[in-house]
Amino acid sequence: MTAAERSGATSVRGAVLETVGQPVVITDLELIEPRAGEVRVQMLASGVCHSDLHVRDGEWDRPTPIVMGHEGAGIVEGVGPGVASPSIGQLVALSWLIPCGVCRSCRRGHVWACPDSPSYRHALLDGTAPYTRDTPHDRAGEPVRAYCAISTMAEAAVVPAAAAIPLPEGTDPAVAALIGCCVTTGVGAVLKTAGVPAGASVAVIGLGGVGLSCVMGAVVAGASRIVAIDRVDAKLEAARAVGATDTILAGDHAAATIEALRDLTDGGPDFVFEAIGRVDTAELAIGALPLGGTAVLVGMTPLGARATFEVYPFVDGSRRILGSNYGFAEPAIDFPRYAAWTLDGRLPVERLIDRRIGLDDVEDAFAAMRRGQYTRQVIDFAR
Ligand SMILES: NC(=O)c1ccc[n+]([C@@H]2O[C@H](COP(=O)([O-])OP(=O)(O)OC[C@H]3O[C@@H](n4cnc5c(N)ncnc54)[C@H](O)[C@@H]3O)[C@@H](O)[C@H]2O)c1
Ligand SMILES: [Zn+2]
Ligand SMILES: [Zn+2]
């Protein structure tokens, strides 16, 4: 009998980042029972998002040891005292940002911009870590944090109830997982952050799960032209499959990409979405704007990165740059809405999933992502 079983807690396997820059290790962990305001979720699927790779590679400052993953869905299998929703047996998608409720952003209703979100403490609401190392381990009993308080790369998680959003019956769990990050981020960037009007021209640079979700959002918005740009040929095909009207294979010369983009969009797209997180492509997005055009920065660079642009024509041409965190998500409203759109065919999210893996394959998935391979890899816990 393990220590977990003796204490009433349970033992689960999770992908633990011990030290940034080092491979994640699949580790046996003790998971606490849900307490007041918490629920236990049996994970069914977790997407592998580039934000996980930023953390794994040490590009962002995050505490360790930590159970990775922030794009997941599962079934509620336990609820603590006082939890009104969700209930046991429901399919939930997990939100990686729950608002603090009291900061300036939250008071304005801009919950997606909450800088004090308890999710960013990578622990439960009282600050405790949901996991401890299981025996036998030389550091048995040591607390292990949960990335964004949801740690979707584990067989089960105990999360704040507010982070577990019930989805309509019939939603595919892998699709539900993607609604937890890339779909909400990309579709929301187009519909909510930018408010792209019908008939506008749109370009999307970078066609992973986030960029392809921008493409799908542009289709829903009724964009007249949707130009998809990537340096990997297969991504252009994937973009066409979800509604891109034109594609550009990006080479090393930004000027050539901008010229091709201007040719396709009557002098430049009304909206350009950067969905990679590179300084040079952020500058490309700004540089491609026509008069009155808007660049929406969705990709996230390593901390400290700076971009430059020429100020005079930017001001003279009334151009705009918008930052978009989590697609301006209000998860309890947006997740079920996006799920309904996957069920009626408006968001063909299932087409993004081109590799299903096991928990043991996380490092292999990171390596593939660095190569630009696959549009979205999903850990299938039922596998
Ligand atoms: N704003 C947010 O709230 C938010 C949420 C989730 C993810 N993100 C960020 O969005 C970005 C994209 O995430 P993802 O999971 O879709 O990543 P991904 O790695 O799956 O996709 C990135 C794509 O960019 C392409 N690419 C890379 N370099 C390129 C270049 N120089 N020119 C053209 N194409 C290039 C790759 O081939 C790949 O298709 C990441 O930076 C991630 O951290 C932001
Ligand atoms: Zn993500
Ligand atoms: Zn807040």
GROMACS .gro file of C-alpha atoms in nm, residues 128-303:
model
  176
  128THR     CA    1  -0.105   2.471  -0.110
  129ALA     CA    2   0.023   2.241  -0.380
  130PRO     CA    3  -0.222   1.962  -0.473
  131TYR     CA    4   0.052   1.702  -0.514
  132THR     CA    5   0.330   1.553  -0.308
  133ARG     CA    6   0.588   1.305  -0.425
  134ASP     CA    7   0.485   0.948  -0.369
  135THR     CA    8   0.701   0.681  -0.209
  136PRO     CA    9   0.942   0.535  -0.299
  137HIS     CA   10   1.125   0.853  -0.389
  138ASP     CA   11   1.429   1.008  -0.228
  139ARG     CA   12   1.229   1.329  -0.178
  140ALA     CA   13   0.896   1.161  -0.088
  141GLY     CA   14   0.652   1.404   0.071
  142GLU     CA   15   0.788   1.711  -0.108
  143PRO     CA   16   0.507   1.934  -0.243
  144VAL     CA   17   0.476   1.955  -0.623
  145ARG     CA   18   0.291   2.249  -0.776
  146ALA     CA   19   0.028   2.239  -1.052
  147TYR     CA   20   0.087   2.455  -1.359
  148CYS     CA   21  -0.179   2.731  -1.365
  149ALA     CA   22  -0.355   2.536  -1.087
  150ILE     CA   23  -0.484   2.279  -1.340
  151SER     CA   24  -0.180   2.056  -1.426
  152THR     CA   25  -0.347   1.881  -1.718
  153MET     CA   26  -0.050   1.650  -1.784
  154ALA     CA   27  -0.148   1.420  -1.498
  155GLU     CA   28  -0.394   1.134  -1.479
  156ALA     CA   29  -0.604   1.337  -1.234
  157ALA     CA   30  -0.598   1.684  -1.080
  158VAL     CA   31  -0.765   1.865  -0.792
  159VAL     CA   32  -0.848   2.215  -0.915
  160PRO     CA   33  -1.045   2.522  -0.800
  161ALA     CA   34  -1.410   2.461  -0.895
  162ALA     CA   35  -1.413   2.793  -1.084
  163ALA     CA   36  -1.152   2.654  -1.324
  164ALA     CA   37  -1.367   2.353  -1.426
  165ILE     CA   38  -1.623   2.462  -1.685
  166PRO     CA   39  -1.898   2.215  -1.784
  167LEU     CA   40  -1.935   2.159  -2.157
  168PRO     CA   41  -2.234   2.041  -2.361
  169GLU     CA   42  -2.293   1.668  -2.375
  170GLY     CA   43  -2.139   1.505  -2.679
  171THR     CA   44  -1.829   1.726  -2.689
  172ASP     CA   45  -1.523   1.518  -2.781
  173PRO     CA   46  -1.283   1.524  -2.482
  174ALA     CA   47  -0.981   1.605  -2.703
  175VAL     CA   48  -1.171   1.894  -2.860
  176ALA     CA   49  -1.276   2.003  -2.510
  177ALA     CA   50  -0.910   2.007  -2.406
  178LEU     CA   51  -0.822   2.239  -2.694
  179ILE     CA   52  -1.106   2.472  -2.597
  180GLY     CA   53  -0.914   2.511  -2.271
  181CYS     CA   54  -0.634   2.699  -2.445
  182CYS     CA   55  -0.562   2.724  -2.817
  183VAL     CA   56  -0.922   2.750  -2.944
  184THR     CA   57  -1.024   3.011  -2.689
  185THR     CA   58  -0.698   3.201  -2.745
  186GLY     CA   59  -0.718   3.209  -3.125
  187VAL     CA   60  -1.092   3.234  -3.186
  188GLY     CA   61  -1.122   3.492  -2.907
  189ALA     CA   62  -0.833   3.699  -3.047
  190VAL     CA   63  -1.029   3.738  -3.371
  191LEU     CA   64  -1.385   3.773  -3.238
  192LYS     CA   65  -1.330   3.940  -2.902
  193THR     CA   66  -0.992   4.119  -2.894
  194ALA     CA   67  -0.993   4.242  -3.253
  195GLY     CA   68  -1.367   4.229  -3.324
  196VAL     CA   69  -1.294   4.152  -3.690
  197PRO     CA   70  -1.594   4.272  -3.894
  198ALA     CA   71  -1.747   4.073  -4.181
  199GLY     CA   72  -1.568   4.136  -4.508
  200ALA     CA   73  -1.232   4.232  -4.353
  201SER     CA   74  -0.908   4.080  -4.478
  202VAL     CA   75  -0.705   3.880  -4.227
  203ALA     CA   76  -0.355   3.731  -4.217
  204VAL     CA   77  -0.235   3.476  -3.962
  205ILE     CA   78   0.138   3.417  -3.909
  206GLY     CA   79   0.218   3.082  -3.746
  207LEU     CA   80  -0.018   2.788  -3.789
  208GLY     CA   81  -0.001   2.577  -3.475
  209GLY     CA   82  -0.310   2.520  -3.260
  210VAL     CA   83  -0.331   2.892  -3.181
  211GLY     CA   84  -0.283   3.024  -3.536
  212LEU     CA   85  -0.523   2.768  -3.687
  213SER     CA   86  -0.778   2.876  -3.426
  214CYS     CA   87  -0.730   3.235  -3.547
  215VAL     CA   88  -0.806   3.107  -3.898
  216MET     CA   89  -1.124   2.934  -3.773
  217GLY     CA   90  -1.223   3.252  -3.589
  218ALA     CA   91  -1.175   3.455  -3.907
  219VAL     CA   92  -1.411   3.217  -4.090
  220VAL     CA   93  -1.676   3.264  -3.818
  221ALA     CA   94  -1.625   3.643  -3.841
  222GLY     CA   95  -1.696   3.632  -4.215
  223ALA     CA   96  -1.355   3.760  -4.325
  224SER     CA   97  -1.333   3.798  -4.702
  225ARG     CA   98  -0.971   3.690  -4.733
  226ILE     CA   99  -0.780   3.473  -4.486
  227VAL     CA  100  -0.411   3.445  -4.567
  228ALA     CA  101  -0.226   3.177  -4.369
  229ILE     CA  102   0.153   3.200  -4.331
  230ASP     CA  103   0.402   2.946  -4.196
  231ARG     CA  104   0.752   2.823  -4.274
  232VAL     CA  105   0.630   2.459  -4.287
  233ASP     CA  106   0.442   2.349  -4.598
  234ALA     CA  107   0.215   2.097  -4.422
  235LYS     CA  108   0.080   2.376  -4.200
  236LEU     CA  109  -0.047   2.561  -4.506
  237GLU     CA  110  -0.255   2.255  -4.605
  238ALA     CA  111  -0.391   2.236  -4.251
  239ALA     CA  112  -0.491   2.602  -4.270
  240ARG     CA  113  -0.677   2.547  -4.598
  241ALA     CA  114  -0.861   2.256  -4.435
  242VAL     CA  115  -1.002   2.493  -4.169
  243GLY     CA  116  -1.088   2.779  -4.404
  244ALA     CA  117  -0.782   2.978  -4.515
  245THR     CA  118  -0.839   3.122  -4.864
  246ASP     CA  119  -0.470   3.179  -4.947
  247THR     CA  120  -0.133   3.069  -4.813
  248ILE     CA  121   0.225   3.194  -4.812
  249LEU     CA  122   0.526   2.976  -4.740
  250ALA     CA  123   0.750   3.206  -4.533
  251GLY     CA  124   1.120   3.204  -4.611
  252ASP     CA  125   1.401   3.398  -4.445
  253HIS     CA  126   1.308   3.730  -4.602
  254ALA     CA  127   1.030   3.921  -4.429
  255ALA     CA  128   1.015   4.170  -4.717
  256ALA     CA  129   0.917   3.891  -4.960
  257THR     CA  130   0.641   3.771  -4.725
  258ILE     CA  131   0.508   4.126  -4.686
  259GLU     CA  132   0.508   4.177  -5.062
  260ALA     CA  133   0.318   3.850  -5.122
  261LEU     CA  134   0.072   3.948  -4.850
  262ARG     CA  135   0.015   4.294  -5.001
  263ASP     CA  136  -0.047   4.136  -5.343
  264LEU     CA  137  -0.315   3.908  -5.199
  265THR     CA  138  -0.492   4.173  -4.990
  266ASP     CA  139  -0.509   4.490  -5.194
  267GLY     CA  140  -0.214   4.656  -5.022
  268GLY     CA  141  -0.213   4.477  -4.686
  269PRO     CA  142  -0.454   4.288  -4.459
  270ASP     CA  143  -0.688   4.481  -4.230
  271PHE     CA  144  -0.585   4.251  -3.942
  272VAL     CA  145  -0.264   4.053  -3.892
  273PHE     CA  146  -0.244   3.795  -3.612
  274GLU     CA  147   0.102   3.692  -3.491
  275ALA     CA  148   0.066   3.342  -3.342
  276ILE     CA  149   0.427   3.230  -3.300
  277GLY     CA  150   0.589   3.446  -3.032
  278ARG     CA  151   0.895   3.574  -3.221
  279VAL     CA  152   1.024   3.929  -3.236
  280ASP     CA  153   1.091   3.916  -3.611
  281THR     CA  154   0.739   3.797  -3.695
  282ALA     CA  155   0.583   4.052  -3.457
  283GLU     CA  156   0.775   4.315  -3.651
  284LEU     CA  157   0.661   4.155  -3.976
  285ALA     CA  158   0.297   4.174  -3.860
  286ILE     CA  159   0.332   4.546  -3.785
  287GLY     CA  160   0.529   4.610  -4.104
  288ALA     CA  161   0.262   4.451  -4.323
  289LEU     CA  162  -0.022   4.674  -4.203
  290PRO     CA  163  -0.203   4.898  -4.450
  291LEU     CA  164  -0.343   5.237  -4.346
  292GLY     CA  165  -0.574   5.182  -4.048
  293GLY     CA  166  -0.463   4.820  -4.010
  294THR     CA  167  -0.441   4.631  -3.681
  295ALA     CA  168  -0.170   4.390  -3.565
  296VAL     CA  169  -0.283   4.150  -3.292
  297LEU     CA  170   0.000   3.993  -3.094
  298VAL     CA  171  -0.106   3.652  -2.966
  299GLY     CA  172   0.223   3.457  -2.967
  300MET     CA  173   0.433   3.500  -2.655
  301THR     CA  174   0.807   3.564  -2.672
  302PRO     CA  175   1.068   3.472  -2.413
  303LEU     CA  176   1.057   3.721  -2.122
   0.00000   0.00000   0.00000
